[in-house]
């Protein structure tokens, strides 16, 4: 009997440990990007042509770019643009998708059908291609890139929120709340939303990494953040011509993207495991 | 005297894609007087819960009228319906599921009080009072639904239903998960409320002995229709309808 009793406990503990570890890492990342102005060893915008394209050394851990700007400083400053625009994007699509989904699920009828067909249309499109087209039409720039990715990414959240709301709608406790004289807004805010928000938040955690990649991708293609603003995707793109002669020059932004995407993905996975009572145990 | 509840021609047809329409409640009508307790019995699936949901307007009517205290509530919605819920409450058949799993029992019991304009402190006090009235202790207000037993949850559900002192109480198998002693207490509580508040009760129940002891009148439902109506002793001792006969034989 002992092993079957102990097993869930081990799983639970490891999930919780992972949650704490990755949570702390993610928070550190966000704090770093908040304090980035104070963490840079050099001025990230200061050009020093005499020291351009320097190889990694004690003074410049990741080398310098073609204008002699310190890569490490630029990556640190770039974290603010990259991480905050990603978090903003994920917040937007989560909020918009949830509102639309809850509305559709609750209201039903024609408007539900129409909105869901529209979201089907978006879901059927390859995301990055659509975002490229939108950003291309609107012109480059970080705001347009965020808008383009938001326009294509909300339907996933609307789908989840809608199906969750439909499942909630007929539960006895919602009927009881109605019978207790709660109006629609109260029922949605006090009963429906708290009960559906878990899976939605898990999805957004898992999406942070993806969205970071896609934003960096758009910036890399010149449709996101514009130089001289330090942003990881555009930094890689700026320096890609030099890749053959000075290969370390894209190392710093590449590593930064890789590490942050990995941290947020692992955090998302862990939150999903934690939210699922079967893997968390009782 | 005007009936507190009058139901006319009540009908519910469930439509589903593919399968033929299903008439769960078939043109039924009855009246309930103030202070009266009306039993509703019938086998599983005969449409009792559907009747309760139709009267409380939690399910849309296919046809018919529901008149509560002289007011036709069958086409009300929004504010009007919420006002009607001041006079009419229900104890659900599934007590544990009728409380939000993420909220404490006290929140659920006090929800109607807050919605009808009581302040937080008043609500807290009243909830404690109600819990004691229903045979629980005040600290149950802090428990979550999954932390209490089915019977305790059922008593909390009863507390919630009587919180705003309705004129009509619909009990959908409200005592089925209670053991005999607690059941007796709850029945006594209902008896007191009937005297104090002139409460009318529609008592949906499987237990014929309980109906016989507690109800003034009984309706027998079979396949969505009311097949017999009368004083419990007469219906049970001399059932006129063939189905009632079988139902009573099978239980006694
Ligand atoms: N939403 C629905 N859609 C389709 N059919 C339904 C729906 N709700 C109930 N029914 C059907 O209506 C009939 C009556 O159901 P109801 O719940 O009223 O029975 P009941 O008399 O309360 O039974 P029990 O004693 O088991 O609670 C059943 O045959 C059921 O299958
Ligand atoms: Mg029922």
Coordinates of C-alpha atoms and ligand atoms in Angstrom, one line a residue:
Chain A
X1 CA 0.0 0.0 0.0
X2 CA 2.8 2.4 0.9
X3 CA 4.0 3.1 -2.7
X4 CA 0.5 3.9 -4.0
X5 CA -0.1 6.3 -1.1
X6 CA 3.2 8.1 -1.5
X7 CA 3.3 8.5 -5.3
X8 CA 0.9 11.4 -5.6
X9 CA 2.8 13.2 -2.9
X10 CA 6.0 13.1 -4.8
X11 CA 4.4 14.3 -8.0
X12 CA 2.7 17.1 -6.1
X13 CA 5.9 18.2 -4.5
X14 CA 7.9 18.2 -7.7
X15 CA 5.2 20.2 -9.5
X16 CA 5.1 22.7 -6.7
X17 CA 8.9 22.9 -6.7
X18 CA 9.0 23.4 -10.4
X19 CA 6.3 26.1 -10.1
X20 CA 8.4 27.9 -7.5
X21 CA 11.6 27.6 -9.5
X22 CA 10.3 28.7 -12.9
X23 CA 8.0 31.3 -11.3
X24 CA 11.1 32.9 -9.6
X25 CA 13.0 32.7 -12.9
X26 CA 10.2 34.4 -14.8
X27 CA 9.8 37.1 -12.1
X28 CA 13.6 37.7 -12.2
X29 CA 13.4 38.1 -15.9
X30 CA 10.6 40.7 -15.6
X31 CA 12.4 42.5 -12.8
X32 CA 15.6 42.6 -15.0
X33 CA 13.7 44.1 -17.8
X34 CA 12.1 46.6 -15.5
X35 CA 15.5 47.7 -14.0
X36 CA 17.3 47.3 -17.3
X37 CA 18.5 50.9 -17.4
X38 CA 20.4 50.4 -14.2
X39 CA 21.9 47.0 -15.1
X40 CA 23.8 47.8 -18.2
X41 CA 27.6 47.9 -18.0
X42 CA 27.8 50.5 -20.9
X43 CA 25.4 52.9 -22.5
X44 CA 23.6 50.7 -25.0
X45 CA 23.2 53.5 -27.6
X46 CA 26.8 54.8 -27.3
X47 CA 28.7 54.3 -30.6
X48 CA 32.4 53.7 -30.5
X49 CA 33.5 53.0 -34.1
X50 CA 37.1 52.4 -33.1
X51 CA 35.9 49.4 -31.2
X52 CA 33.4 48.0 -33.7
X53 CA 32.8 44.3 -34.2
X54 CA 34.9 43.5 -31.2
X55 CA 35.0 39.8 -30.3
X56 CA 33.8 38.8 -26.8
X57 CA 36.3 39.8 -24.2
X58 CA 36.5 40.7 -20.6
X59 CA 35.2 44.3 -21.3
X60 CA 32.5 43.3 -23.7
X61 CA 31.2 39.8 -22.7
X62 CA 29.2 39.4 -25.9
X63 CA 31.3 41.7 -28.1
X64 CA 30.2 44.8 -29.9
X65 CA 28.1 45.4 -33.0
X66 CA 29.2 47.3 -36.1
X67 CA 28.8 50.7 -34.4
X68 CA 30.9 49.5 -31.5
X69 CA 27.8 49.3 -29.1
X70 CA 28.1 46.8 -26.3
X71 CA 26.0 43.8 -27.1
X72 CA 25.3 42.8 -23.5
X73 CA 24.0 46.2 -22.7
X74 CA 21.8 46.2 -25.8
X75 CA 20.4 42.8 -24.9
X76 CA 19.6 43.9 -21.4
X77 CA 17.9 47.1 -22.6
X78 CA 16.2 45.1 -25.3
X79 CA 14.6 42.9 -22.7
X80 CA 12.2 45.7 -21.8
X81 CA 10.8 46.0 -25.4
X82 CA 10.8 42.3 -26.0
X83 CA 9.3 41.1 -22.7
X84 CA 6.9 43.9 -22.2
X85 CA 5.5 43.9 -25.7
X86 CA 5.0 40.1 -25.4
X87 CA 3.3 40.4 -22.0
X88 CA 1.1 43.2 -23.4
X89 CA 0.2 41.1 -26.4
X90 CA -0.7 38.1 -24.4
X91 CA -2.7 40.2 -22.0
X92 CA -4.6 41.8 -24.9
X93 CA -5.5 38.5 -26.6
X94 CA -6.4 36.8 -23.3
X95 CA -8.8 39.7 -22.4
X96 CA -10.3 40.2 -25.8
X97 CA -10.7 36.4 -26.4
X98 CA -12.2 35.8 -23.0
X99 CA -14.7 38.6 -23.3
X100 CA -15.8 37.5 -26.8
X101 CA -16.0 33.9 -25.8
X102 CA -18.0 34.4 -22.6
X103 CA -20.4 36.7 -24.5
X104 CA -20.9 34.1 -27.2
X105 CA -21.3 31.2 -24.8
X106 CA -23.7 33.2 -22.6
X107 CA -25.8 34.9 -25.2
X108 CA -25.8 32.2 -27.9
X109 CA -28.1 32.8 -30.9
X110 CA -27.1 34.5 -34.1
X111 CA -24.3 36.7 -32.8
X112 CA -22.6 33.7 -31.4
X113 CA -22.8 31.9 -34.7
X114 CA -21.4 34.9 -36.6
X115 CA -18.5 35.5 -34.2
X116 CA -17.6 31.9 -34.1
X117 CA -17.5 31.6 -37.9
X118 CA -15.2 34.7 -37.9
X119 CA -12.9 33.0 -35.3
X120 CA -12.9 29.8 -37.4
X121 CA -11.7 31.9 -40.3
X122 CA -8.8 33.3 -38.3
X123 CA -8.0 29.8 -36.9
X124 CA -7.8 28.4 -40.4
X125 CA -5.2 31.0 -41.4
X126 CA -1.5 30.4 -40.8
X127 CA -0.9 32.9 -38.0
X128 CA 2.5 34.4 -39.0
X129 CA 1.5 34.8 -42.6
X130 CA -1.6 36.7 -41.7
X131 CA 0.4 38.9 -39.2
X132 CA 3.0 39.5 -42.0
X133 CA 0.3 40.7 -44.3
X134 CA -1.4 42.9 -41.7
X135 CA 1.9 44.4 -40.5
X136 CA 2.9 44.8 -44.2
X137 CA -0.3 46.7 -45.0
X138 CA -0.1 48.8 -41.8
X139 CA 3.6 49.4 -42.1
X140 CA 6.3 48.3 -39.7
X141 CA 6.5 49.3 -36.1
X142 CA 6.1 47.6 -32.8
X143 CA 2.5 48.7 -32.2
X144 CA 1.4 47.4 -35.6
X145 CA 3.2 44.1 -35.0
X146 CA 1.4 43.7 -31.7
X147 CA -1.9 44.6 -33.3
X148 CA -1.3 42.1 -36.2
X149 CA -0.5 39.2 -33.8
X150 CA -3.4 40.1 -31.5
X151 CA -5.8 40.1 -34.5
X152 CA -4.9 36.6 -35.4
X153 CA -4.4 35.1 -31.9
X154 CA -7.6 36.0 -30.0
X155 CA -9.8 33.2 -31.5
X156 CA -8.1 30.4 -29.5
X157 CA -9.1 32.1 -26.3
X158 CA -12.6 32.9 -27.5
X159 CA -13.0 29.2 -28.2
X160 CA -11.9 28.1 -24.8
X161 CA -13.9 30.7 -23.0
X162 CA -17.0 29.9 -25.0
X163 CA -16.9 26.2 -24.3
X164 CA -16.2 26.7 -20.7
X165 CA -19.0 29.2 -20.4
X166 CA -21.4 26.8 -22.1
X167 CA -20.5 24.1 -19.6
X168 CA -21.1 26.5 -16.7
X169 CA -24.4 27.8 -17.9
X170 CA -26.5 24.9 -17.0
X171 CA -24.9 24.1 -13.7
X172 CA -27.2 24.0 -10.6
X173 CA -25.2 26.6 -8.8
X174 CA -25.7 29.1 -11.6
X175 CA -29.5 28.4 -11.4
X176 CA -29.3 28.8 -7.7
X177 CA -27.5 32.2 -8.1
X178 CA -30.2 33.3 -10.5
X179 CA -32.8 32.2 -8.0
X180 CA -31.0 34.3 -5.4
X181 CA -31.7 37.3 -7.5
X182 CA -28.3 37.8 -9.1
X183 CA -28.3 39.6 -12.4
X184 CA -26.4 38.6 -15.5
X185 CA -23.4 40.7 -14.7
X186 CA -23.1 39.5 -11.2
X187 CA -23.4 35.9 -12.2
X188 CA -20.7 36.3 -14.8
X189 CA -18.4 38.1 -12.5
X190 CA -18.9 36.1 -9.4
X191 CA -19.6 32.6 -10.6
X192 CA -18.8 32.1 -14.3
X193 CA -15.5 33.9 -14.6
X194 CA -13.8 32.5 -11.5
X195 CA -14.7 29.0 -12.6
X196 CA -13.4 29.3 -16.2
X197 CA -10.4 31.5 -15.7
X198 CA -8.0 28.6 -14.8
X199 CA -7.6 26.9 -18.2
X200 CA -7.6 30.3 -19.9
X201 CA -4.7 31.5 -17.8
X202 CA -2.8 28.3 -18.4
X203 CA -3.2 28.8 -22.1
X204 CA -1.9 32.3 -21.9
X205 CA 1.1 31.2 -19.9
X206 CA 1.9 28.7 -22.6
X207 CA 1.4 31.3 -25.2
X208 CA 4.0 33.8 -23.8
X209 CA 6.9 31.8 -25.4
X210 CA 5.2 31.5 -28.7
X211 CA 4.2 35.1 -28.9
X212 CA 7.8 36.2 -27.9
X213 CA 9.1 34.2 -30.8
X214 CA 6.5 35.6 -33.3
X215 CA 7.1 39.2 -32.2
X216 CA 10.9 38.7 -32.5
X217 CA 10.2 37.0 -35.9
X218 CA 8.2 40.0 -37.1
X219 CA 10.9 42.3 -35.9
X220 CA 13.6 40.2 -37.5
X221 CA 11.7 40.6 -40.8
X222 CA 11.7 44.4 -40.3
X223 CA 8.0 44.6 -39.5
X224 CA 8.3 45.1 -35.7
X225 CA 10.5 47.3 -33.6
X226 CA 12.6 49.6 -35.7
X227 CA 16.3 50.4 -35.1
X228 CA 17.8 52.0 -33.1
X229 CA 15.4 50.7 -30.5
X230 CA 17.0 47.7 -29.0
X231 CA 14.8 44.6 -29.5
X232 CA 16.0 41.1 -29.7
X233 CA 14.5 40.2 -33.0
X234 CA 15.5 43.4 -34.8
X235 CA 19.0 43.1 -33.2
X236 CA 19.5 39.7 -34.8
X237 CA 18.2 41.0 -38.1
X238 CA 20.4 44.2 -38.0
X239 CA 23.5 42.0 -37.5
X240 CA 22.7 39.1 -39.7
X241 CA 24.8 40.3 -42.6
X242 CA 27.8 40.1 -40.4
X243 CA 27.1 36.6 -39.3
X244 CA 29.7 35.0 -41.6
X245 CA 32.5 37.3 -40.6
X246 CA 31.7 37.8 -36.9
X247 CA 29.5 34.9 -35.9
X248 CA 29.2 35.8 -32.2
X249 CA 27.3 39.0 -33.0
X250 CA 23.9 37.4 -33.1
X251 CA 24.8 35.2 -30.1
X252 CA 23.6 37.5 -27.4
X253 CA 20.1 38.3 -28.7
X254 CA 19.6 34.7 -29.9
X255 CA 20.5 33.3 -26.4
X256 CA 18.3 35.9 -24.8
X257 CA 15.3 34.8 -26.9
X258 CA 16.1 31.2 -26.4
X259 CA 16.4 31.4 -22.6
X260 CA 13.3 33.6 -22.0
X261 CA 11.1 31.5 -24.3
X262 CA 12.3 28.4 -22.5
X263 CA 11.6 29.9 -19.1
X264 CA 8.1 31.0 -20.0
X265 CA 7.3 27.7 -21.8
X266 CA 8.5 25.7 -18.8
X267 CA 6.5 27.9 -16.5
X268 CA 3.4 27.5 -18.7
X269 CA 3.8 23.7 -18.6
X270 CA 4.2 23.7 -14.9
X271 CA 1.1 25.9 -14.4
X272 CA -0.8 23.5 -16.5
X273 CA 0.3 20.5 -14.5
X274 CA -0.4 22.4 -11.3
X275 CA -3.9 23.5 -12.4
X276 CA -4.8 19.9 -13.3
X277 CA -5.9 18.2 -10.1
X278 CA -5.0 14.8 -11.6
X279 CA -1.3 15.6 -11.9
X280 CA -1.3 17.8 -8.8
X281 CA -2.9 15.2 -6.6
X282 CA -5.2 16.0 -3.7
Chain B
X1 CA -58.6 33.2 -0.5
X2 CA -56.3 33.7 -3.5
X3 CA -53.9 30.9 -4.2
X4 CA -50.2 31.6 -3.8
X5 CA -49.4 29.6 -6.9
X6 CA -51.6 28.7 -9.8
X7 CA -50.3 26.7 -12.7
X8 CA -52.4 26.3 -15.9
X9 CA -51.8 24.1 -18.8
X10 CA -48.1 23.8 -18.0
X11 CA -46.2 22.1 -20.8
X12 CA -42.5 21.4 -21.6
X13 CA -41.4 19.9 -24.9
X14 CA -37.7 19.1 -25.2
X15 CA -36.6 19.5 -28.7
X16 CA -33.5 17.7 -29.9
X17 CA -31.8 17.3 -33.3
X18 CA -32.4 13.9 -34.7
X19 CA -34.6 12.4 -32.1
X20 CA -38.3 13.1 -31.9
X21 CA -39.6 15.8 -29.5
X22 CA -40.1 14.7 -26.0
X23 CA -42.9 16.0 -23.9
X24 CA -41.6 16.0 -20.3
X25 CA -44.5 17.9 -18.8
X26 CA -47.9 17.5 -20.5
X27 CA -50.6 20.2 -19.9
X28 CA -50.7 20.1 -16.2
X29 CA -52.5 22.4 -13.8
X30 CA -52.9 22.8 -10.1
X31 CA -53.3 25.4 -7.3
X32 CA -51.5 25.9 -4.1
X33 CA -53.1 27.8 -1.2
X34 CA -51.2 30.0 1.3
X35 CA -49.9 27.8 4.1
X36 CA -50.6 24.6 2.3
X37 CA -48.2 21.8 1.6
X38 CA -48.7 20.0 -1.6
X39 CA -46.9 16.8 -2.3
X40 CA -45.7 15.7 -5.8
X41 CA -44.8 12.1 -6.3
X42 CA -44.0 10.0 -9.3
X43 CA -41.4 7.6 -10.5
X44 CA -38.0 8.7 -11.7
X45 CA -38.2 10.6 -15.0
X46 CA -41.8 11.4 -14.7
X47 CA -41.1 15.1 -14.9
X48 CA -41.1 16.4 -11.3
X49 CA -37.9 18.4 -11.5
X50 CA -39.0 19.8 -14.8
X51 CA -42.2 21.1 -13.2
X52 CA -40.1 22.7 -10.5
X53 CA -37.8 24.3 -13.0
X54 CA -40.8 25.6 -15.0
X55 CA -42.5 27.2 -12.1
X56 CA -39.3 29.0 -11.1
X57 CA -38.7 29.9 -14.7
X58 CA -35.3 28.4 -14.8
X59 CA -36.4 26.5 -17.8
X60 CA -38.4 28.2 -20.6
X61 CA -42.1 27.2 -20.8
X62 CA -43.3 25.6 -24.0
X63 CA -46.9 26.5 -23.2
X64 CA -49.0 27.5 -20.2
X65 CA -49.1 30.0 -17.4
X66 CA -47.6 30.3 -14.0
X67 CA -49.4 32.7 -11.6
X68 CA -47.5 33.6 -8.4
X69 CA -49.5 35.5 -5.8
X70 CA -51.9 36.9 -8.4
X71 CA -49.1 37.9 -10.8
X72 CA -48.5 36.1 -14.1
X73 CA -44.8 35.5 -14.1
X74 CA -44.7 33.3 -17.2
X75 CA -43.3 36.0 -19.5
X76 CA -41.3 38.0 -17.0
X77 CA -37.5 38.4 -17.3
X78 CA -34.7 40.4 -15.8
X79 CA -35.8 42.7 -12.9
X80 CA -39.4 41.5 -12.8
X81 CA -38.4 37.9 -12.4
X82 CA -35.8 38.8 -9.8
X83 CA -38.5 40.5 -7.8
X84 CA -40.7 37.3 -8.2
X85 CA -37.8 35.3 -6.6
X86 CA -38.4 37.3 -3.3
X87 CA -41.6 35.3 -3.0
X88 CA -40.4 32.0 -4.4
X89 CA -37.4 29.8 -3.6
X90 CA -36.3 26.3 -4.4
X91 CA -34.2 23.6 -2.8
X92 CA -32.4 21.8 -5.6
X93 CA -32.3 18.1 -6.0
X94 CA -28.5 18.0 -6.1
X95 CA -27.5 20.0 -3.1
X96 CA -23.7 19.8 -3.5
X97 CA -23.8 20.9 -7.1
X98 CA -26.1 23.8 -6.2
X99 CA -23.3 25.6 -4.4
X100 CA -20.5 27.3 -6.4
X101 CA -17.4 25.0 -5.8
X102 CA -15.2 28.1 -5.5
X103 CA -17.3 29.9 -2.9
X104 CA -18.0 29.3 0.8
X105 CA -21.4 28.0 1.8
X106 CA -22.0 31.3 3.7
X107 CA -21.6 33.2 0.4
X108 CA -24.2 31.1 -1.2
X109 CA -26.6 31.2 1.6
X110 CA -26.2 35.0 2.0
X111 CA -26.3 35.8 -1.8
X112 CA -30.0 36.5 -1.9
X113 CA -29.9 38.6 1.3
X114 CA -27.1 40.7 -0.2
X115 CA -28.9 41.0 -3.6
X116 CA -32.0 42.2 -1.8
X117 CA -30.2 45.0 -0.1
X118 CA -28.8 43.8 3.3
X119 CA -25.4 44.9 4.4
X120 CA -22.5 42.6 5.0
X121 CA -22.7 42.4 8.8
X122 CA -26.5 41.8 8.8
X123 CA -26.0 39.0 6.2
X124 CA -23.3 37.4 8.3
X125 CA -25.5 37.4 11.4
X126 CA -28.5 36.1 9.5
X127 CA -26.5 33.3 7.9
X128 CA -25.3 32.1 11.2
X129 CA -28.9 32.1 12.5
X130 CA -30.2 30.2 9.5
X131 CA -27.5 27.6 9.8
X132 CA -28.4 27.0 13.4
X133 CA -32.1 26.8 12.4
X134 CA -31.3 24.1 9.9
X135 CA -29.3 22.1 12.5
X136 CA -25.8 23.1 11.5
X137 CA -23.3 25.3 13.4
X138 CA -22.4 28.8 12.3
X139 CA -18.8 27.8 11.3
X140 CA -20.3 25.9 8.3
X141 CA -20.5 29.3 6.6
X142 CA -16.7 29.1 6.2
X143 CA -16.7 25.7 4.6
X144 CA -16.5 24.9 0.9
X145 CA -19.1 22.6 -0.7
X146 CA -16.7 19.7 -1.1
X147 CA -15.7 19.9 2.5
X148 CA -19.1 19.0 3.9
X149 CA -21.3 15.9 3.6
X150 CA -24.3 15.6 1.3
X151 CA -26.7 15.9 4.1
X152 CA -25.0 18.9 5.5
X153 CA -25.0 20.5 2.1
X154 CA -28.7 19.8 1.8
X155 CA -29.3 21.6 5.1
X156 CA -27.2 24.5 3.8
X157 CA -29.4 24.5 0.7
X158 CA -32.5 24.7 2.8
X159 CA -31.0 27.5 4.7
X160 CA -30.3 29.4 1.5
X161 CA -33.9 28.8 0.3
X162 CA -35.5 30.2 3.4
X163 CA -33.1 33.0 3.9
X164 CA -35.3 35.7 2.4
X165 CA -38.4 34.3 3.9
X166 CA -40.2 33.4 0.7
X167 CA -44.0 32.8 0.5
X168 CA -43.5 29.7 -1.6
X169 CA -40.9 27.0 -1.2
X170 CA -40.3 24.3 -3.8
X171 CA -38.5 21.3 -2.3
X172 CA -37.1 19.0 -4.9
X173 CA -36.3 15.9 -2.8
X174 CA -35.0 18.2 -0.2
X175 CA -34.7 15.6 2.5
X176 CA -33.6 12.6 0.5
X177 CA -29.9 12.7 1.7
X178 CA -30.8 13.2 5.3
X179 CA -31.0 10.5 7.9
X180 CA -34.3 10.0 9.8
X181 CA -33.6 12.2 12.8
X182 CA -32.3 15.1 10.8
X183 CA -35.1 14.6 8.4
X184 CA -37.5 14.9 11.3
X185 CA -35.9 18.2 12.4
X186 CA -36.1 19.7 9.0
X187 CA -39.7 18.7 8.6
X188 CA -40.4 20.3 12.0
X189 CA -38.6 23.4 10.8
X190 CA -40.8 23.5 7.7
X191 CA -43.8 23.1 10.0
X192 CA -42.7 26.1 12.1
X193 CA -42.1 28.2 9.0
X194 CA -45.5 27.3 7.7
X195 CA -47.1 28.6 10.8
X196 CA -44.8 31.7 11.3
X197 CA -44.5 32.9 7.7
X198 CA -47.6 31.2 6.2
X199 CA -45.2 29.4 3.9
X200 CA -46.6 27.3 1.2
X201 CA -44.6 24.3 0.1
X202 CA -44.5 22.2 -3.1
X203 CA -42.9 19.0 -1.7
X204 CA -41.4 16.8 -4.4
X205 CA -40.6 13.5 -2.8
X206 CA -40.0 9.8 -3.2
X207 CA -41.0 8.9 0.3
X208 CA -44.7 8.2 0.4
X209 CA -44.8 7.8 4.2
X210 CA -43.2 11.3 4.5
X211 CA -45.8 12.8 2.1
X212 CA -48.6 11.1 4.1
X213 CA -47.3 12.6 7.3
X214 CA -46.4 16.1 6.1
X215 CA -48.6 17.1 3.1
X216 CA -52.2 18.3 3.0
X217 CA -52.7 17.2 -0.6
X218 CA -50.8 15.1 -3.1
X219 CA -50.4 15.0 -6.8
X220 CA -49.3 11.8 -8.6
X221 CA -47.3 12.3 -11.8
X222 CA -46.8 9.7 -14.5
X223 CA -45.1 10.4 -17.8
X224 CA -45.5 14.1 -17.6
X225 CA -49.2 14.0 -16.7
X226 CA -51.0 14.3 -13.3
X227 CA -52.9 11.1 -13.0
X228 CA -54.3 11.5 -9.5
X229 CA -54.9 14.2 -7.0
X230 CA -56.2 14.1 -3.4
X231 CA -55.7 13.8 0.3
X232 CA -52.6 11.6 0.9
X233 CA -54.4 9.0 3.1
X234 CA -57.1 8.5 0.5
X235 CA -54.7 8.4 -2.4
X236 CA -52.5 5.9 -0.7
X237 CA -55.2 3.7 0.8
X238 CA -57.6 3.7 -2.1
X239 CA -55.8 4.8 -5.3
X240 CA -58.2 5.1 -8.2
X241 CA -55.6 5.2 -10.9
X242 CA -54.0 2.0 -12.2
X243 CA -50.5 3.5 -12.2
X244 CA -50.9 5.0 -8.7
X245 CA -51.8 1.6 -7.4
X246 CA -48.7 0.0 -8.9
X247 CA -46.5 2.9 -7.6
X248 CA -47.8 2.5 -4.1
X249 CA -47.6 -1.3 -4.1
X250 CA -44.0 -1.1 -5.3
X251 CA -43.1 1.2 -2.4
X252 CA -45.1 -0.2 0.5
Ligands
LIG1 N1 -32.7 19.3 -20.8 C1 -33.4 18.2 -21.1 N2 -33.3 17.8 -22.4 C2 -34.0 16.7 -22.8 N3 -34.7 15.9 -22.0 C3 -34.8 16.3 -20.7 C4 -34.1 17.4 -20.2 N4 -34.3 17.5 -18.8 C5 -35.0 16.5 -18.5 N5 -35.4 15.7 -19.6 C6 -36.2 14.6 -19.6 O1 -37.4 14.9 -19.0 C7 -37.9 13.8 -18.2 C8 -38.2 14.3 -16.8 O2 -37.1 14.6 -16.1 P1 -37.1 15.1 -14.6 O3 -35.8 15.5 -14.3 O4 -38.2 16.2 -14.5 O5 -37.5 13.8 -13.9 P2 -37.8 13.6 -12.3 O6 -39.3 13.3 -12.2 O7 -37.4 14.8 -11.5 O8 -37.0 12.4 -12.0 P3 -36.1 12.1 -10.6 O9 -37.1 11.5 -9.6 O10 -35.2 11.0 -11.1 O11 -35.5 13.3 -10.2 C9 -36.8 12.7 -18.2 O12 -37.2 11.7 -19.1 C10 -35.6 13.4 -18.8 O13 -34.9 12.6 -19.6
LIG2 MG1 -35.9 15.2 -10.2

